Short mmCIF file of C-alpha atoms in Angstrom, two decimals:
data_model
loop_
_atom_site.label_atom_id
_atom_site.label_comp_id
_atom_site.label_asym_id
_atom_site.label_seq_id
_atom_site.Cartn_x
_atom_site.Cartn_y
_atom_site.Cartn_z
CA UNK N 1 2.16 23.50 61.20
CA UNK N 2 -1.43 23.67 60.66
CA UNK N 3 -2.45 24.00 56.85
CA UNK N 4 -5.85 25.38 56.51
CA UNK N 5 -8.62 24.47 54.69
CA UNK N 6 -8.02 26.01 51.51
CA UNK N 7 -4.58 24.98 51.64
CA UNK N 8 -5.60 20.97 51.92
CA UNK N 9 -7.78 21.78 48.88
CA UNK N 10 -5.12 22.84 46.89
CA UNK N 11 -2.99 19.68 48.11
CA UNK N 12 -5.55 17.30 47.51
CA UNK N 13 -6.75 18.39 44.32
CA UNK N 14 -2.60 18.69 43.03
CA UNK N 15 -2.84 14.80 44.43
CA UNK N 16 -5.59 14.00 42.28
CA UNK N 17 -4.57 15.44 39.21
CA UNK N 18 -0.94 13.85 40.18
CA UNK N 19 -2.56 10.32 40.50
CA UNK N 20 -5.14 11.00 36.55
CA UNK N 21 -2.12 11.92 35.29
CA UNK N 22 -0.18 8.76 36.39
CA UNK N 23 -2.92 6.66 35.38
CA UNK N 24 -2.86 8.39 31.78
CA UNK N 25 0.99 7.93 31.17
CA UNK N 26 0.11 3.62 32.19
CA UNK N 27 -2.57 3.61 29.51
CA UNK N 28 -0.25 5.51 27.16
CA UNK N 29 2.67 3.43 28.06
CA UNK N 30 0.49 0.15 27.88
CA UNK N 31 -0.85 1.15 24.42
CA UNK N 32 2.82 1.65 23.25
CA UNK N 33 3.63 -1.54 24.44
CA UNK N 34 1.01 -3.00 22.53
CA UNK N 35 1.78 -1.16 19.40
CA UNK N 36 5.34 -2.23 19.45
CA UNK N 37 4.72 -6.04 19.89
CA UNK N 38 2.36 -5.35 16.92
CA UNK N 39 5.22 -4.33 15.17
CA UNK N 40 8.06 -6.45 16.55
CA UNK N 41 4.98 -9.47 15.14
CA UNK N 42 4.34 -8.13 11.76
CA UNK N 43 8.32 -7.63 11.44
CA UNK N 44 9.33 -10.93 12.49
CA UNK N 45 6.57 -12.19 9.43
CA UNK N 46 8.16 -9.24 6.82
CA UNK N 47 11.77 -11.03 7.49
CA UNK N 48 10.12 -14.43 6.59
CA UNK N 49 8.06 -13.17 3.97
CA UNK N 50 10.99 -11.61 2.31
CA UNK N 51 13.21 -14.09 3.26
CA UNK N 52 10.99 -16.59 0.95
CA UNK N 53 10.84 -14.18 -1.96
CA UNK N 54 14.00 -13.84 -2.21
CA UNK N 55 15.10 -17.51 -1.67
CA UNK N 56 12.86 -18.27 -4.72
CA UNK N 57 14.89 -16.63 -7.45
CA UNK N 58 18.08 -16.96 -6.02
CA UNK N 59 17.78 -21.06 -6.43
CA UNK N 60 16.22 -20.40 -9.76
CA UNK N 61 19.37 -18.26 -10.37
CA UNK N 62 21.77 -21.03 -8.82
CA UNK N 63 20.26 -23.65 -10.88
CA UNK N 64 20.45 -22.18 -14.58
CA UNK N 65 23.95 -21.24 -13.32
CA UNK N 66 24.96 -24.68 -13.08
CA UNK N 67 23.16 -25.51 -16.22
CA UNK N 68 25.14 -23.05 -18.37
CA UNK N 69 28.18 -24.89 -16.90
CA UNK N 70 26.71 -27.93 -18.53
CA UNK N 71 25.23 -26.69 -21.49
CA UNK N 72 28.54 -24.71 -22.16
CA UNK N 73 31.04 -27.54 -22.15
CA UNK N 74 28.52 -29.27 -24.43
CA UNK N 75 28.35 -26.37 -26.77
CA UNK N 76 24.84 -26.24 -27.02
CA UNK N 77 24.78 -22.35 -27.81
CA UNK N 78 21.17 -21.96 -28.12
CA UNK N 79 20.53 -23.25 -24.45
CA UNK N 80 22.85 -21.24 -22.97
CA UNK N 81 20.74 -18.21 -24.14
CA UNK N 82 18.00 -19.31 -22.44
CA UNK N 83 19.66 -20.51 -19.29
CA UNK N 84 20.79 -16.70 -18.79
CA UNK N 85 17.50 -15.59 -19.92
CA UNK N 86 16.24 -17.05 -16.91
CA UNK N 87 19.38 -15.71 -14.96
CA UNK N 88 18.64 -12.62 -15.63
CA UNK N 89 14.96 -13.19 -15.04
CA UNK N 90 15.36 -14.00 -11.68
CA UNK N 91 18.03 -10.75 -10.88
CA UNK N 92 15.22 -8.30 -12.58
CA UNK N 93 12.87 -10.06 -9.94
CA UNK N 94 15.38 -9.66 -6.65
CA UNK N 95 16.35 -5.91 -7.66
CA UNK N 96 12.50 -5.51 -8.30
CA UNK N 97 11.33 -6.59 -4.88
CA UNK N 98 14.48 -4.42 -3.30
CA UNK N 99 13.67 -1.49 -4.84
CA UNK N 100 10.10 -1.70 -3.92
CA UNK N 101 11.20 -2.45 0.03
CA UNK N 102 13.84 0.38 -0.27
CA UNK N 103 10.74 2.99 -1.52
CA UNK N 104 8.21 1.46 1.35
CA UNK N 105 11.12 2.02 3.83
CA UNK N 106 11.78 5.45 2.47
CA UNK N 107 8.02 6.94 2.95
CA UNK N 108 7.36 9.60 5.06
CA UNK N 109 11.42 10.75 5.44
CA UNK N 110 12.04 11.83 1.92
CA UNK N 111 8.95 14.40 0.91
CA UNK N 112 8.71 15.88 -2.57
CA UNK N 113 6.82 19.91 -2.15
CA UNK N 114 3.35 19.32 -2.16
CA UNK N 115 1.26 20.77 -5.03
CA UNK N 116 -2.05 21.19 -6.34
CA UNK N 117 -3.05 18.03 -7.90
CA UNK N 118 -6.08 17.22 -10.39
CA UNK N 119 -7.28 13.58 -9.62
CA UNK N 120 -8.63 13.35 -12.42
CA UNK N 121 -5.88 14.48 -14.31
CA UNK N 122 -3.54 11.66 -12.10
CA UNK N 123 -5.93 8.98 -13.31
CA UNK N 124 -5.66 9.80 -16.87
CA UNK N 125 -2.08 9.70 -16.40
CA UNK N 126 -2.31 6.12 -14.91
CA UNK N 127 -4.23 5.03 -17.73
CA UNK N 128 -2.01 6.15 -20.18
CA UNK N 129 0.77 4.34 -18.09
CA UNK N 130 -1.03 0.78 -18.28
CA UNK N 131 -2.88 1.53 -21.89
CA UNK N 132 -0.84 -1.34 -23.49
CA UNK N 133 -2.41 -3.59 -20.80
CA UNK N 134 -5.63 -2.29 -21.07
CA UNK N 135 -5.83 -2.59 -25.14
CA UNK N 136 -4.91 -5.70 -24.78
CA UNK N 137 -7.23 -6.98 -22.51
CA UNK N 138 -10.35 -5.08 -24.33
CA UNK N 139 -11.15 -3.08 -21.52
CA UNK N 140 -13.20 -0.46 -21.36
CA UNK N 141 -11.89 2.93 -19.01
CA UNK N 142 -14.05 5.64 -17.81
CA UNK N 143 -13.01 8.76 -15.62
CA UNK N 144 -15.46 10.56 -14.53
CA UNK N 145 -15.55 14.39 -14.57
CA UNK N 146 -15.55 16.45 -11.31
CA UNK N 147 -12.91 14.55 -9.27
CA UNK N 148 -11.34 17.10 -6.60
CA UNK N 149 -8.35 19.23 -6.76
CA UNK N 150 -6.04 17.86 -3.75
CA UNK N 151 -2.39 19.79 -2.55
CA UNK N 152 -0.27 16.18 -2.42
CA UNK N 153 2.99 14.94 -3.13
CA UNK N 154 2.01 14.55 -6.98
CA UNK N 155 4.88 11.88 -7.17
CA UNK N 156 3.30 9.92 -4.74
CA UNK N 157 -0.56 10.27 -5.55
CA UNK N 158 0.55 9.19 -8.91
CA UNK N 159 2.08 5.80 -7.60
CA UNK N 160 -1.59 5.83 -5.73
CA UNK N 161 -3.87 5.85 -8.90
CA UNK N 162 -1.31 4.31 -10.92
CA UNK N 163 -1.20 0.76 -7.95
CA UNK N 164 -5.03 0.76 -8.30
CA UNK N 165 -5.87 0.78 -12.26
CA UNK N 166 -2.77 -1.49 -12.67
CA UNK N 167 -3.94 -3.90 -10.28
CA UNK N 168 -7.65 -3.62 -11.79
CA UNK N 169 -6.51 -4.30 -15.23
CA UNK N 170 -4.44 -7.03 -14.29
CA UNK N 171 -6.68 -8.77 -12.35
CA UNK N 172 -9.54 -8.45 -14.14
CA UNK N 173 -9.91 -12.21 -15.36
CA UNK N 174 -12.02 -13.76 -17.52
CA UNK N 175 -14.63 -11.02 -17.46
CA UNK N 176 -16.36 -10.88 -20.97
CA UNK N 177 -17.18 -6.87 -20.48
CA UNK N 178 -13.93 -5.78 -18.92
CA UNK N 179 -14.71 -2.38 -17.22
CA UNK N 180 -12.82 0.00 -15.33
CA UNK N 181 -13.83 3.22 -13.59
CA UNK N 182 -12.49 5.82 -11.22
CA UNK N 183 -14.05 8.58 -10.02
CA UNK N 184 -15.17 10.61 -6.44
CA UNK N 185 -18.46 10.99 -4.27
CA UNK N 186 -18.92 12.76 -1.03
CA UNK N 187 -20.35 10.60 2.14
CA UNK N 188 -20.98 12.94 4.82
CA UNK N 189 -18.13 16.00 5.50
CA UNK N 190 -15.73 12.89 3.60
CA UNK N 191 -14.63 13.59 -0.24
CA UNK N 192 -13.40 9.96 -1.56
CA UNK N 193 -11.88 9.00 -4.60
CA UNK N 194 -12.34 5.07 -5.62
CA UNK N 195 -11.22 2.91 -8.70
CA UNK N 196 -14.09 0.04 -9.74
CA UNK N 197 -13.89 -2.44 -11.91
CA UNK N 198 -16.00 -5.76 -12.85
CA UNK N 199 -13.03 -8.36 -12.18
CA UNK N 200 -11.78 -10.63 -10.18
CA UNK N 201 -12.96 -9.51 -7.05
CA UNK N 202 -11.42 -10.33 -3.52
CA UNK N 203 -12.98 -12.19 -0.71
CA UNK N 204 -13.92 -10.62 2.58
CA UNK N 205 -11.58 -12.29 4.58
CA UNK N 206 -8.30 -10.86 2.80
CA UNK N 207 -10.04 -7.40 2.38
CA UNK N 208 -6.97 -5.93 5.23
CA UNK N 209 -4.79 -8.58 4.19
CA UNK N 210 -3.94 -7.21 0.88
CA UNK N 211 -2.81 -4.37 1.84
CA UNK N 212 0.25 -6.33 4.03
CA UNK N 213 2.04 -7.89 1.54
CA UNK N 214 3.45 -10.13 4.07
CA UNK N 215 0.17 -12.14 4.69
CA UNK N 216 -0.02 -12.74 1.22
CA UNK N 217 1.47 -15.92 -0.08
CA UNK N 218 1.55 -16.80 -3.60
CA UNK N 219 3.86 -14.53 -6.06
CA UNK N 220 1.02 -11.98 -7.72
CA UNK N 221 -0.31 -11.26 -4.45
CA UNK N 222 2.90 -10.39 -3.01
CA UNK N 223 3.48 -8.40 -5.59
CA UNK N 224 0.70 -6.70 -5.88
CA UNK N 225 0.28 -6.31 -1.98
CA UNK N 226 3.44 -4.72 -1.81
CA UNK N 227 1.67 -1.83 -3.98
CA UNK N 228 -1.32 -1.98 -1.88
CA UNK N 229 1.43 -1.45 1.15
CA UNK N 230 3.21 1.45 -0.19
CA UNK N 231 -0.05 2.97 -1.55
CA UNK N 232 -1.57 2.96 1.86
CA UNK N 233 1.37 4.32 3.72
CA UNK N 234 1.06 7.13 1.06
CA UNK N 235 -2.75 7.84 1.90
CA UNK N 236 -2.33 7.99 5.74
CA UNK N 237 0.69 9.82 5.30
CA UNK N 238 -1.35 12.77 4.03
CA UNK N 239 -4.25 12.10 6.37
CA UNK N 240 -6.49 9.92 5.21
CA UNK N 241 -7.44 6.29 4.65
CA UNK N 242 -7.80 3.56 1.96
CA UNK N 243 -9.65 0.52 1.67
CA UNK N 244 -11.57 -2.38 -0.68
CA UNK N 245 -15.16 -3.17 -0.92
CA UNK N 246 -16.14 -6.89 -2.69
CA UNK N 247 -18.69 -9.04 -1.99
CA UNK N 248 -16.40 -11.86 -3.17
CA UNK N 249 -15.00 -13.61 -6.04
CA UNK N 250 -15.90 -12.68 -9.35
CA UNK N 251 -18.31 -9.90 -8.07
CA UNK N 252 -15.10 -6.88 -9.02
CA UNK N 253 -14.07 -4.68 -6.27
CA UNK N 254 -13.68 -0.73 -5.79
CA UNK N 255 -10.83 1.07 -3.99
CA UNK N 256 -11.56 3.80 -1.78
CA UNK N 257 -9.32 6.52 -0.23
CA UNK N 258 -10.38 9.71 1.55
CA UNK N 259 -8.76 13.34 0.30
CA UNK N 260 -8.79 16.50 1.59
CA UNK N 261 -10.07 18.85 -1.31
CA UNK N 262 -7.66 21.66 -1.83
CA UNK N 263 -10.11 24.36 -1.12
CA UNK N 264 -10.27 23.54 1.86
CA UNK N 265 -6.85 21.61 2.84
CA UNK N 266 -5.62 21.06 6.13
CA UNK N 267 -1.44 20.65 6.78
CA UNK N 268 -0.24 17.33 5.83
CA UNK N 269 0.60 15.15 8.97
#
């Protein structure tokens, strides 16, 4: 049988379009692949991250156990206080670091109804949150008017502003003028809210790393990168992106994070 011109078109170009999209499901299966030894890498350093966290405590916890032993059969009241002060230090610190784990694990399954949400009226909240902090410390707090109207997961947004001012007031160091600031600016068709303060700052080389809080190593940074964590999974969950701009140590640093204004919202991913 004799196909005809036409008909050898129509084979050829079902061939073609065959072999493009063959060579499409590779790439796609490739990039996968990719993406899960990503993971499979950044879980294997999560296990020892966490693993190290948690070891910490744990022989702090064993230790002043042993010590009450001790301090018991001598009947030194007054030190057995303060061995299961630090007892109970070190549980607050394990159920702490679970419960924060348990939440990062939990985002993007369990959704609250999103709402219209003021930012600003978020960040006030946060401040109110930290204000014992923040009197403290003599710092100075300024939300700007005009921040946008969003349709969030309140719940969640909160946690947002509330993980940035915390982390600005407590790392704000040794700064004689403490400020902090949050507000919103448009760059191109992009509405983005940021926090800025005068502190600390953070070098360019960890700007991505803080927001993993398995690259960081000492205990302040893990903590605090563990908020960084769940804050950005809360960002990109609704669409957007976060990230930190700091020319370095002791030059402060602002938070960024793109929102979609509610009068003109798009469906959450």
């Amino acid at each position: 049988m004799t196909l005809s011109n036409d008909e050898l078109s129509a084979v050829n170009e079902n061939l073609q379009r065959e072999i493009a999209l063959r060579k499409q499901l590779e790439k796609e299966c490739e990039r996968l692949t990719l993406a899960l030894q990503a993971k499979n890498a950044e879980l294997e350093k999560c296990i020892y991250t966490i693993s190290h966290d948690l070891k910490s405590p744990l022989l702090t916890i064993a230790g002043f156990t042993d010590f009450m032993e001790t301090d018991a059969a001598s009947g030194n009241l007054e030190r057995v206080r303060s061995d299961a002060q630090h007892v109970k230090n070190g549980v607050d610190k394990i159920n702490n670091l679970l419960e924060k784990l348990l939440y990062l694990s939990r985002i993007g399954r369990v959704d609250n109804v999103p709402e219209a949400v003021s930012m600003e009226a978020l960040a006030r909240e946060a401040v109110v949150q930290v204000s014992g902090l923040i009197t403290k410390a003599g710092i100075r707090v300024e939300i700007h008017a005009g921040m946008p109207v969003v349709f969030v997961d309140k719940k969640r947004y909160f946690q947002v502003m509330h993980t940035l001012i915390d982390n600005a007031v407590r790392y704000m160091g040794s700064q004689p003028e403490p400020h902090v600031e949050t507000g919103a600016r448009i760059d191109g068709e992009e509405t983005i809210c940021y926090v800025r303060d005068n502190g600390i700052g953070i070098e360019p080389c960890n700007h991505n790393k803080i927001f993993n809080f398995c690259e960081m190593r000492n205990d302040k940074a893990s903590c605090s990168s563990m908020g960084l964590a769940i804050a950005k999974r809360i960002i990109e969950l609704h669409g957007g992106r976060i990230w930190v701009e700091s020319e370095g140590e002791r030059q402060g640093c602002t938070f960024c994070f793109t929102v979609q204004p509610h009068s003109n919202r798009q469906v959450m991913k």
